[in-house]
Every structure is written in C-alpha cells, then in structure tokens.
Amino acid sequence: MSVAAACSLSRKGQLLQPPVKAMRRGSREPGGEEAEAAVAAADWDGEVTLGSERRRREPQQQQQPQQEVQQQPPLAMTVSGRDEEEEEKLEREHFRRIINAFRYYGINMHERVNRAERQFRTLPANQQKLLPQFLPHLDQIRKCIDHNQGILQIIVNDCTNMFENKEYGDDGNGKISPASTFDMDKLKSTLKQFVRDWSETGKPERDSCYQPIINEIVKNFPKDRWDLSKVNILVPGAGLGRLAWEIAMLGYTCQGNEWSLFMLFSSNFVLNRCSETNSYKLYPWIHQFSNNRRSADQIQPVYFPDVDPHSLPPDANFSMTAGDFQEIYAECNIWDCIATCFFIDTAHNVIDYIDTIWKILKPGGIWINLGPLLYHFENLANELSIELSYEDIKSVMLQYGFHIEVEHESVLTTYTVNELSMMKYYYECVMFVVRKPENSI
Ligand SMILES: C[S@@+](CC[C@H](N)C(=O)[O-])C[C@H]1O[C@@H](n2cnc3c(N)ncnc32)[C@H](O)[C@@H]1O
C-alpha cells in the first residue's frame, strides 16, 4: 500500500486540498459552547483530519507519576461567542506554538546540560578529579540532543508541508521563543512514545497493551465469519498510531483519532515518511538524569520504525483523524468496534466518553478497553475532572445498557517504560469488552 504523503488543512470545514476522504464537524465540548469543529484531512490512503484539537488543553500527557505533573499555563480555550476569525487565529497560534516547541527542544535541553556542567564545576577540584568521565559524558549528551533536534526539525519541516495552508505553518520569521515547561514535557513524552509504538524496544510493552485488544478483535470478528474490510474499528486517542496500524494490517477498516499536535506531527512523520526499517534513531532517555545505573544508559539510542509502516496490504483501509474524539464522532451507529488503550482517563468527564461510545457503536458492536485510571485533569486547577473508580464506570456502563463480556481487573503493563532505569512504573490495568446489545436504539 502506498502511504500517500498528502495532507491538508481545512479552515472552518472547507478543505483546501485533496485528497480527502472525510470531513466531520464537532459536537458539544464539555464545558464549552456548541462548536463546529474545523477539520482538515490528510491521507495515507486514508485521511488525517485536523482542526478542533486546539479547543481543549493537551492533558498531562502521560501515565507517569504525579511528581512529573506540570501545571498547564493559560492557553487558548473555547470561548463563548468567539467568531470565526478569532477561532482561526487561535488555531494558527496553537499550531505555531507546537512547532515552536519542537524547535525549542535543543535550547531547552542544552540549558539543562549546561546547568549540570556548571554545578559540577562548583565542586572542589579534588572531587572533580575523581570523575574524569563526567564532563565528557555531558558532551555526549549534547551530541544526542543535537541529533534529537535534527529529527524534530525533520518532523516539523514535514508538518509545514503537510498542512498546506501556509498560515498554519511557519510564520516565516524563523524566531524560536521559549516554550513552556509543559510543552517541553509533552515533547519529551512524545519522543518516548516512539519507543512504545515504533521500536523493537517497545515490543514487550505493545505485547502487554495492544495484543490483548487485538486478540479480542480477532476473536469477535474472525475472518471465516466476517468480511474484515467491512468491520469498522475506531481507535480514539491513537498516540503515534501503532495499534490502529496493527488492526489495519489484519485487514480490518481502522481509523485512529488523536488531537495532540505533538502526536499528530510525529505520527504523520512515521506513517507517511518512514519506510526503511530502523533507519532513524532517537535518544529518548537523555532527559532522565536520575536513576541511571550507568551513564551510558542515558545515551542509549532507540531505532525506529521497527517495521515498514508502508507495508500495509494494498487493499488496507487505514486512516487517522485529528481532533477531539467527542467533537468529531457524532454520527450514531457507525462503528463495529471501538478500541481504547490508555485513553478513557484523558476525559474531563468519563461519562461523556461512555455516552459518545454508546451512541456511535452499532447495535451489536463492542467496546474494548485496556488502561489505568490516572485522570489527566486531576491536578489541573480550573479544569473539570470527574474521577470515577472503575466500579463506578462499570455501573455507568451497565446503566447505559452495555453487556460485559470480558473483564480483567489487573492486567500488568507499563507505559513508555525505560527498561534500563532504576525506577519503573507498572499499571494494573482494567481490561474489558462490553457489547451494545443488538436490540438497542
Ligand atoms: C495516554 S495516551 C495513549 C496513546 C495510545 N493509545 C497508547 O496506548 O499508547 C492518550 C492519548 O489520547 C489523546 N487524547 C486525549 N484526549 C483526546 C480526545 N478528546 N480526543 C482524541 N485524542 C485524545 C492524547 O493526546 C494522547 O495521545
């Protein structure tokens, strides 16, 4: 399958450039007004749809410990009565803000390493002498930073082409401004997501998180009873797209959905631009100055992609949409299966997610979920965050009418784990398969 490079940006639902397969408009955003999602699309024999993601904050990216949580600085939010022009302006600003963050990475990281050097140099000479490798190690980290920055630059260059509308691309002045700590953390998390989704190193993690979901899909939609190309599967919160890609590889029609531009820029690069196996490398662990057994662990490279993303079968139907899952997917009874992995805790209100999933699933369709409940908005002031226990979520699902078919309360997984680190986080995830009954309306 040829993965088409074309990707285009829409303004207020007006596509500027083919090829595009889908346009969707948003629905109500929690806490906001009824808003139309400006949506754009890009295609890799499918489409990327971009637009409304700016409306919501990028939640704390990941399922990492609370001490890493950063307070989000004020940023563009949906405002009641905002006109079209204002909306476009905010979208453009957000787009540029994320591009700027990609470019600021090197400056930010060099500052970090310079600080380490300055502090080392404050030590008494006799102590410095004990560690002749310390400063050379920092120099090695500097090289790794420059390498990572090179990859990020390629990703960003690609995005300015990808989203054809120049206004959304580079503002042309080439200036790099300081990015927020929050955005820098998001970017560093995105680098780790490359490991999870597209490296050989991430395989054990994918086996624990994605494989149980894939097994359920295969079990529920076996190829001797289904025309797989007619089974529509949606993966909301698709990250860098590997789970959705794997599902499409099996012959199902699969669409990933994602609203973080950090993720979308990066997944566009992997899915549309990378083809040679392990042809790129990143240094995803250089940001970690603690819990390294050996200094060399910090500068371990990770190669990607471990598979050729273009190797989908010629008739595969794989697409990605960009935007808020709840805004984009409003059409009822469309999906045979919705697969959520480490996703439902990204909700301000998980009941809204359940509601959307219930509506858009076909009667008889299934929802497969695997993940923890580390609510992304829990520690963000002024953000709605309804933190339900799994027990409560289950009760809500049952009241909607879902039938529980599979339930495991303790599936051991990791999320973008650094195997070499002296500190690792494990999740005892909940996994369930629930069905919307055939006779439901
Ligand atoms: C914890 S990550 C999981 C990514 C991927 N499913 C995995 O397991 O690696 C959650 C993802 O959901 C995305 N996300 C959060 N809220 C979303 C929304 N309302 N619509 C679409 N994507 C969303 C985030 O940007 C993030 O990439």
Coordinates of C-alpha atoms and ligand atoms in Angstrom, one line a residue:
M1 CA 0.0 0.0 0.0
S2 CA 1.4 3.3 -0.9
V3 CA 1.1 5.7 2.0
A4 CA 0.2 9.0 0.4
A5 CA 2.1 12.0 1.6
A6 CA -0.7 14.4 1.0
C7 CA -2.2 16.1 4.0
S8 CA -4.2 19.2 4.0
L9 CA -5.7 21.6 6.4
S10 CA -9.2 22.9 6.5
R11 CA -10.5 26.1 7.7
K12 CA -14.0 26.0 9.0
G13 CA -14.6 22.8 7.3
Q14 CA -13.5 24.0 3.9
L15 CA -11.0 21.6 2.5
L16 CA -8.2 23.3 0.7
Q17 CA -6.6 20.4 -0.9
P18 CA -7.5 16.9 -1.9
P19 CA -7.1 14.0 -1.4
V20 CA -9.5 13.8 1.5
K21 CA -12.0 11.2 2.4
A22 CA -13.8 12.6 5.3
M23 CA -14.9 15.8 6.9
R24 CA -16.6 15.9 10.2
R25 CA -17.9 18.5 12.4
G26 CA -17.7 18.7 16.1
S27 CA -20.3 18.4 18.7
R28 CA -20.6 19.8 22.2
E29 CA -17.4 20.2 24.1
P30 CA -17.6 19.6 27.8
G31 CA -17.9 23.0 29.5
G32 CA -18.0 24.8 26.2
E33 CA -20.4 26.1 23.7
E34 CA -21.8 24.1 20.7
A35 CA -18.9 24.5 18.3
E36 CA -18.3 23.4 14.9
A37 CA -15.0 21.5 14.5
A38 CA -12.9 23.0 11.9
V39 CA -11.5 19.9 10.4
A40 CA -8.8 19.1 7.9
A41 CA -7.7 16.0 6.4
A42 CA -4.6 14.2 5.3
D43 CA -4.4 11.0 3.6
W44 CA -2.3 7.9 3.9
D45 CA -4.7 6.0 1.7
G46 CA -7.0 7.3 4.3
E47 CA -7.0 10.7 6.0
V48 CA -5.8 12.8 8.7
T49 CA -8.3 15.2 9.9
L50 CA -7.1 18.2 11.7
G51 CA -8.7 21.1 13.4
S52 CA -10.5 21.1 16.6
E53 CA -7.9 19.7 18.8
R54 CA -6.8 23.2 19.9
R55 CA -10.1 23.6 21.6
R56 CA -9.1 21.5 24.6
R57 CA -6.0 21.6 26.6
E58 CA -3.5 19.0 25.9
P59 CA -3.9 17.0 29.1
Q60 CA -1.0 15.8 31.1
Q61 CA 0.5 13.5 28.5
Q62 CA 1.2 10.5 30.4
Q63 CA 0.5 7.9 32.7
Q64 CA 3.5 9.0 34.7
P65 CA 3.8 9.7 38.4
Q66 CA 2.2 12.7 39.9
Q67 CA 5.5 14.4 40.7
E68 CA 6.1 14.9 37.0
V69 CA 2.8 16.6 36.5
Q70 CA 3.2 20.2 35.5
Q71 CA 0.7 22.9 35.8
Q72 CA -0.5 24.0 32.4
P73 CA -0.1 27.6 31.7
P74 CA -3.1 29.5 30.5
L75 CA -3.8 28.8 26.9
A76 CA -6.4 29.2 24.2
M77 CA -9.7 27.7 25.2
T78 CA -13.1 27.7 23.6
V79 CA -14.7 31.0 24.3
S80 CA -18.4 31.6 24.1
G81 CA -19.3 33.8 21.2
R82 CA -15.9 33.7 19.6
D83 CA -16.1 34.5 16.0
E84 CA -14.7 32.6 13.1
E85 CA -11.7 34.9 12.7
E86 CA -10.8 34.6 16.3
E87 CA -11.1 30.8 16.1
E88 CA -8.8 30.7 13.1
K89 CA -6.3 32.9 14.8
L90 CA -6.3 30.7 17.9
E91 CA -5.8 27.6 15.8
R92 CA -2.9 29.2 14.0
E93 CA -1.3 30.3 17.2
H94 CA -1.7 26.9 18.7
F95 CA -0.2 25.3 15.6
R96 CA 2.8 27.6 15.7
R97 CA 3.2 27.2 19.5
I98 CA 3.7 23.4 19.0
I99 CA 6.0 23.9 16.0
N100 CA 8.0 26.4 18.2
A101 CA 8.2 23.8 21.0
F102 CA 9.7 21.3 18.6
R103 CA 12.3 23.8 17.6
Y104 CA 13.0 25.0 21.2
Y105 CA 13.8 21.5 22.4
G106 CA 17.6 21.8 21.7
I107 CA 17.8 25.1 23.5
N108 CA 15.9 23.8 26.5
M109 CA 18.0 20.6 26.7
H110 CA 21.3 22.4 26.3
E111 CA 20.4 24.7 29.1
R112 CA 19.7 21.6 31.2
V113 CA 23.1 20.1 30.4
N114 CA 24.9 23.4 30.9
R115 CA 23.3 23.6 34.4
A116 CA 24.7 20.1 35.1
E117 CA 28.1 21.3 34.0
R118 CA 28.0 24.5 36.0
Q119 CA 27.1 22.6 39.1
F120 CA 29.8 20.0 38.6
R121 CA 32.3 22.8 38.2
T122 CA 31.3 24.2 41.6
L123 CA 32.7 21.1 43.2
P124 CA 36.2 21.2 44.8
A125 CA 38.9 20.3 42.3
N126 CA 39.8 17.2 44.1
Q127 CA 36.2 15.9 43.8
Q128 CA 36.0 16.8 40.1
K129 CA 39.2 14.9 39.6
L130 CA 37.5 11.7 40.9
L131 CA 35.1 11.8 37.9
P132 CA 37.1 12.3 34.7
Q133 CA 34.2 10.9 32.7
F134 CA 31.6 13.3 33.9
L135 CA 32.2 16.3 31.6
P136 CA 32.9 14.0 28.5
H137 CA 29.5 12.3 29.3
L138 CA 27.8 15.7 29.2
D139 CA 29.4 16.3 25.8
Q140 CA 28.0 13.1 24.6
I141 CA 24.5 14.1 25.8
R142 CA 25.0 17.4 23.9
K143 CA 25.6 15.4 20.7
C144 CA 22.4 13.3 21.4
I145 CA 20.4 16.5 21.9
D146 CA 21.6 17.8 18.6
H147 CA 20.7 14.5 17.0
N148 CA 17.2 14.5 18.5
Q149 CA 16.8 18.2 17.4
G150 CA 17.6 17.1 13.9
I151 CA 14.8 14.6 13.9
L152 CA 12.4 17.0 15.4
Q153 CA 13.3 19.5 12.7
I154 CA 12.6 17.0 10.0
I155 CA 9.2 16.2 11.6
V156 CA 8.4 19.9 11.8
N157 CA 9.5 20.6 8.2
D158 CA 7.2 17.9 7.2
C159 CA 4.3 19.4 9.0
T160 CA 4.6 22.7 7.3
N161 CA 4.2 20.9 4.1
M162 CA 1.7 18.5 5.4
F163 CA -0.7 21.2 6.4
E164 CA -0.7 23.1 3.2
N165 CA -2.3 26.2 4.4
K166 CA 0.7 28.5 4.9
E167 CA -0.9 30.4 7.7
Y168 CA -0.9 27.4 9.8
G169 CA 2.7 26.6 9.1
D170 CA 5.8 28.6 9.7
D171 CA 5.2 32.3 10.3
G172 CA 8.4 32.9 8.3
N173 CA 10.3 34.9 10.8
G174 CA 12.3 31.8 11.9
K175 CA 12.4 33.1 15.5
I176 CA 12.4 30.5 18.3
S177 CA 10.7 31.6 21.5
P178 CA 11.0 29.9 24.9
A179 CA 8.4 27.1 25.2
S180 CA 6.6 26.3 28.4
T181 CA 7.8 23.5 30.7
F182 CA 4.5 21.8 30.0
D183 CA 5.1 21.8 26.2
M184 CA 8.7 20.6 26.7
D185 CA 7.4 17.7 28.8
K186 CA 4.9 16.9 26.2
L187 CA 7.5 16.8 23.6
K188 CA 9.8 14.6 25.7
S189 CA 6.9 12.2 26.3
T190 CA 6.2 12.1 22.6
L191 CA 9.8 11.0 22.0
K192 CA 9.2 8.2 24.4
Q193 CA 6.1 7.3 22.5
F194 CA 8.3 6.5 19.5
V195 CA 9.8 3.8 21.7
R196 CA 6.4 2.4 22.7
D197 CA 4.9 2.4 19.2
W198 CA 7.6 2.1 16.6
S199 CA 10.7 0.4 18.1
E200 CA 11.8 -3.1 18.7
T201 CA 12.5 -2.0 22.3
G202 CA 8.8 -1.2 22.7
K203 CA 7.6 -4.7 21.7
P204 CA 7.1 -6.1 25.2
E205 CA 5.1 -3.1 26.1
R206 CA 3.0 -3.4 22.9
D207 CA 2.5 -7.1 23.6
S208 CA 1.1 -6.3 27.0
C209 CA -1.1 -3.3 26.0
Y210 CA -2.1 -3.8 22.3
Q211 CA -2.0 -7.6 21.9
P212 CA -4.9 -8.3 24.4
I213 CA -7.0 -5.8 22.4
I214 CA -6.0 -7.3 19.1
N215 CA -6.8 -10.8 20.4
E216 CA -10.3 -9.7 21.3
I217 CA -10.8 -8.1 17.9
V218 CA -9.8 -11.3 16.2
K219 CA -11.9 -13.4 18.5
N220 CA -15.0 -11.2 17.9
F221 CA -14.6 -10.7 14.2
P222 CA -13.0 -13.9 12.9
K223 CA -12.2 -13.9 9.2
D224 CA -14.2 -17.0 8.5
R225 CA -17.4 -15.2 9.5
W226 CA -16.7 -11.6 8.6
D227 CA -15.6 -9.7 5.6
L228 CA -12.8 -7.9 7.6
S229 CA -12.7 -4.9 5.3
K230 CA -16.3 -4.2 6.3
V231 CA -15.6 -4.3 10.0
N232 CA -15.2 -0.6 11.1
I233 CA -12.9 -0.1 14.0
L234 CA -12.1 3.2 15.7
V235 CA -9.1 3.8 18.0
P236 CA -9.6 7.1 19.8
G237 CA -6.5 8.6 21.4
A238 CA -4.3 6.7 19.0
G239 CA -1.0 8.3 20.0
L240 CA 1.5 7.5 17.3
G241 CA -0.9 5.1 15.6
R242 CA 0.7 1.7 16.1
L243 CA -2.4 -0.1 17.5
A244 CA -4.6 1.3 14.7
W245 CA -2.0 0.4 12.1
E246 CA -1.7 -3.2 13.5
I247 CA -5.5 -3.6 13.3
A248 CA -5.5 -2.4 9.7
M249 CA -2.7 -4.8 9.0
L250 CA -5.0 -7.6 9.8
G251 CA -7.5 -6.4 7.2
Y252 CA -10.0 -4.5 9.3
T253 CA -11.0 -1.0 8.3
C254 CA -9.4 1.0 11.1
Q255 CA -9.3 4.7 11.9
G256 CA -7.1 6.2 14.6
N257 CA -8.1 9.5 16.2
E258 CA -5.8 11.9 18.0
W259 CA -5.9 15.5 19.0
S260 CA -2.4 16.3 20.3
L261 CA -0.4 18.1 17.6
F262 CA 2.7 16.7 19.2
M263 CA 1.4 13.2 18.4
L264 CA 0.0 14.1 15.1
F265 CA 3.1 15.7 13.7
S266 CA 5.1 12.7 14.8
S267 CA 2.7 10.1 13.6
N268 CA 2.5 11.8 10.2
F269 CA 6.2 11.5 10.0
V270 CA 6.3 7.8 10.9
L271 CA 3.3 6.8 8.8
N272 CA 3.9 9.0 5.8
R273 CA 7.6 9.5 5.6
C274 CA 9.4 6.5 7.1
S275 CA 9.7 3.3 5.2
E276 CA 13.1 1.8 5.8
T277 CA 13.2 -0.4 8.9
N278 CA 15.2 1.1 11.7
S279 CA 16.5 3.9 9.5
Y280 CA 16.1 6.6 12.2
K281 CA 17.3 6.8 15.8
L282 CA 16.4 8.8 18.8
Y283 CA 17.9 9.2 22.2
P284 CA 14.7 9.2 24.3
W285 CA 16.3 8.7 27.7
I286 CA 18.7 11.7 27.7
H287 CA 16.1 13.8 29.6
Q288 CA 16.5 11.4 32.6
F289 CA 19.3 12.5 34.9
S290 CA 18.2 10.3 37.8
N291 CA 18.0 6.6 38.3
N292 CA 20.6 5.7 35.7
R293 CA 22.7 2.6 36.7
R294 CA 25.4 3.5 34.2
S295 CA 26.0 6.8 32.5
A296 CA 25.8 5.0 29.2
D297 CA 22.2 4.1 29.8
Q298 CA 21.2 7.7 29.5
I299 CA 22.5 7.9 26.0
Q300 CA 21.2 4.6 24.7
P301 CA 19.7 5.1 21.2
V302 CA 16.4 3.6 20.1
Y303 CA 15.9 2.8 16.4
F304 CA 12.6 3.2 14.5
P305 CA 10.5 2.2 12.8
D306 CA 10.8 -1.4 13.7
V307 CA 8.5 -2.2 10.7
D308 CA 7.9 -0.5 7.5
P309 CA 4.7 1.5 8.0
H310 CA 4.1 1.3 4.3
S311 CA 3.8 -2.5 4.4
L312 CA 0.1 -2.5 4.8
P313 CA -1.7 -4.7 2.3
P314 CA -2.7 -2.9 -0.9
D315 CA -6.4 -3.1 0.0
A316 CA -5.9 -1.9 3.6
N317 CA -8.2 0.8 4.8
F318 CA -6.3 2.7 7.4
S319 CA -6.8 6.4 8.3
M320 CA -6.2 8.9 11.1
T321 CA -8.3 11.8 12.1
A322 CA -7.2 14.8 14.1
G323 CA -9.4 16.4 16.6
D324 CA -11.3 15.9 19.8
F325 CA -12.9 12.5 19.7
Q326 CA -16.1 13.8 21.2
E327 CA -16.5 16.5 18.6
I328 CA -15.6 14.5 15.6
Y329 CA -17.6 11.4 16.2
A330 CA -21.2 12.4 16.5
E331 CA -22.8 10.1 13.9
C332 CA -24.7 7.3 15.5
N333 CA -24.4 3.5 14.9
I334 CA -21.3 3.6 12.7
W335 CA -18.6 1.5 14.4
D336 CA -18.5 -2.2 14.8
C337 CA -15.8 -1.9 17.4
I338 CA -14.1 0.9 19.4
A339 CA -10.7 0.1 20.9
T340 CA -9.4 2.4 23.7
C341 CA -6.0 1.9 25.1
F342 CA -4.8 4.2 27.9
F343 CA -7.4 6.6 26.8
I344 CA -10.5 6.8 29.0
D345 CA -8.8 8.7 31.8
T346 CA -8.0 11.5 29.4
A347 CA -11.6 12.6 29.8
H348 CA -12.8 15.6 31.8
N349 CA -15.8 13.5 32.4
V350 CA -15.5 9.9 31.5
I351 CA -19.3 9.6 31.4
D352 CA -19.2 11.8 28.3
Y353 CA -16.8 9.3 26.7
I354 CA -19.1 6.4 27.6
D355 CA -22.0 8.3 26.2
T356 CA -20.3 9.0 22.9
I357 CA -19.1 5.4 22.6
W358 CA -22.6 4.1 23.2
K359 CA -24.0 6.4 20.5
I360 CA -21.5 5.8 17.8
L361 CA -21.3 2.0 18.2
K362 CA -23.6 0.0 16.0
P363 CA -26.1 -2.2 17.9
G364 CA -24.3 -5.4 18.4
G365 CA -20.9 -3.6 18.4
I366 CA -18.2 -3.9 21.0
W367 CA -16.0 -1.6 23.0
I368 CA -12.7 -3.0 24.0
N369 CA -10.8 -1.0 26.7
L370 CA -7.4 -1.5 28.4
G371 CA -5.8 1.1 30.6
P372 CA -5.5 2.6 34.1
L373 CA -7.5 5.4 35.6
L374 CA -4.9 8.1 36.0
Y375 CA -7.1 11.0 35.4
H376 CA -5.3 13.5 33.2
F377 CA -7.1 16.6 34.5
E378 CA -7.0 15.7 38.2
N379 CA -4.3 18.2 39.1
L380 CA -5.2 21.0 36.8
A381 CA -6.8 23.9 38.5
N382 CA -10.0 25.2 37.0
E383 CA -10.4 22.1 34.9
L384 CA -13.4 19.8 35.2
S385 CA -12.2 16.5 36.3
I386 CA -14.6 13.8 37.3
E387 CA -12.5 11.0 38.8
L388 CA -14.6 7.8 38.9
S389 CA -13.4 4.5 40.2
Y390 CA -13.6 1.5 37.9
E391 CA -16.5 0.3 40.0
D392 CA -18.4 3.5 39.2
I393 CA -17.5 3.4 35.5
K394 CA -18.8 -0.2 35.3
S395 CA -22.0 0.8 37.0
V396 CA -22.5 3.6 34.4
M397 CA -21.8 1.3 31.5
L398 CA -24.3 -1.2 32.8
Q399 CA -26.9 1.5 33.2
Y400 CA -26.4 2.6 29.6
G401 CA -27.2 -1.0 28.6
F402 CA -23.7 -2.4 27.8
H403 CA -23.3 -6.1 28.4
I404 CA -20.0 -7.0 29.9
E405 CA -18.4 -9.9 28.1
V406 CA -14.8 -9.9 29.3
E407 CA -13.4 -8.3 32.4
H408 CA -9.9 -8.4 33.9
E409 CA -9.1 -6.0 36.7
S410 CA -5.4 -6.4 36.8
V411 CA -3.6 -6.6 33.5
L412 CA 0.1 -5.7 34.3
T413 CA 1.5 -3.2 31.8
T414 CA 3.9 -0.3 31.5
Y415 CA 3.7 2.9 29.6
T416 CA 6.8 4.2 27.7
V417 CA 8.9 2.4 30.3
N418 CA 12.7 2.8 30.3
E419 CA 13.8 -0.7 30.9
L420 CA 17.3 0.4 31.9
S421 CA 16.0 2.8 34.6
M422 CA 16.3 2.1 38.3
M423 CA 12.7 3.4 38.6
K424 CA 9.8 2.0 36.7
Y425 CA 6.1 2.3 36.9
Y426 CA 3.7 -0.5 36.5
Y427 CA 0.0 -0.4 35.9
E428 CA -2.5 -3.0 36.9
C429 CA -4.9 -2.0 34.1
V430 CA -8.5 -2.8 33.8
M431 CA -9.4 -4.5 30.6
F432 CA -13.0 -5.1 29.5
V433 CA -15.0 -5.9 26.4
V434 CA -18.6 -4.7 26.5
R435 CA -21.3 -5.0 23.9
K436 CA -24.1 -2.7 22.9
P437 CA -26.9 -5.1 22.5
E438 CA -28.4 -5.8 19.1
N439 CA -31.8 -4.6 20.0
S440 CA -30.6 -1.2 21.5
I441 CA -31.7 2.0 19.8
Ligands
LIG1 C1 -2.1 8.1 27.3 S1 -2.1 8.4 25.6 C2 -2.3 6.8 24.9 C3 -1.9 6.7 23.5 C4 -2.1 5.3 22.9 N1 -3.5 4.9 22.9 C5 -1.3 4.3 23.6 O1 -1.8 3.4 24.3 O2 0.0 4.5 23.5 C6 -3.7 9.2 25.4 C7 -3.8 9.8 24.1 O3 -5.1 10.3 23.9 C8 -5.1 11.6 23.3 N2 -6.3 12.3 23.6 C9 -6.7 12.8 24.8 N3 -7.9 13.3 24.7 C10 -8.3 13.1 23.5 C11 -9.5 13.5 22.8 N4 -10.5 14.1 23.4 N5 -9.7 13.1 21.5 C12 -8.7 12.4 20.9 N6 -7.5 12.1 21.5 C13 -7.3 12.5 22.8 C14 -3.8 12.2 23.9 O4 -3.3 13.3 23.1 C15 -2.9 11.0 23.9 O5 -2.1 10.9 22.8

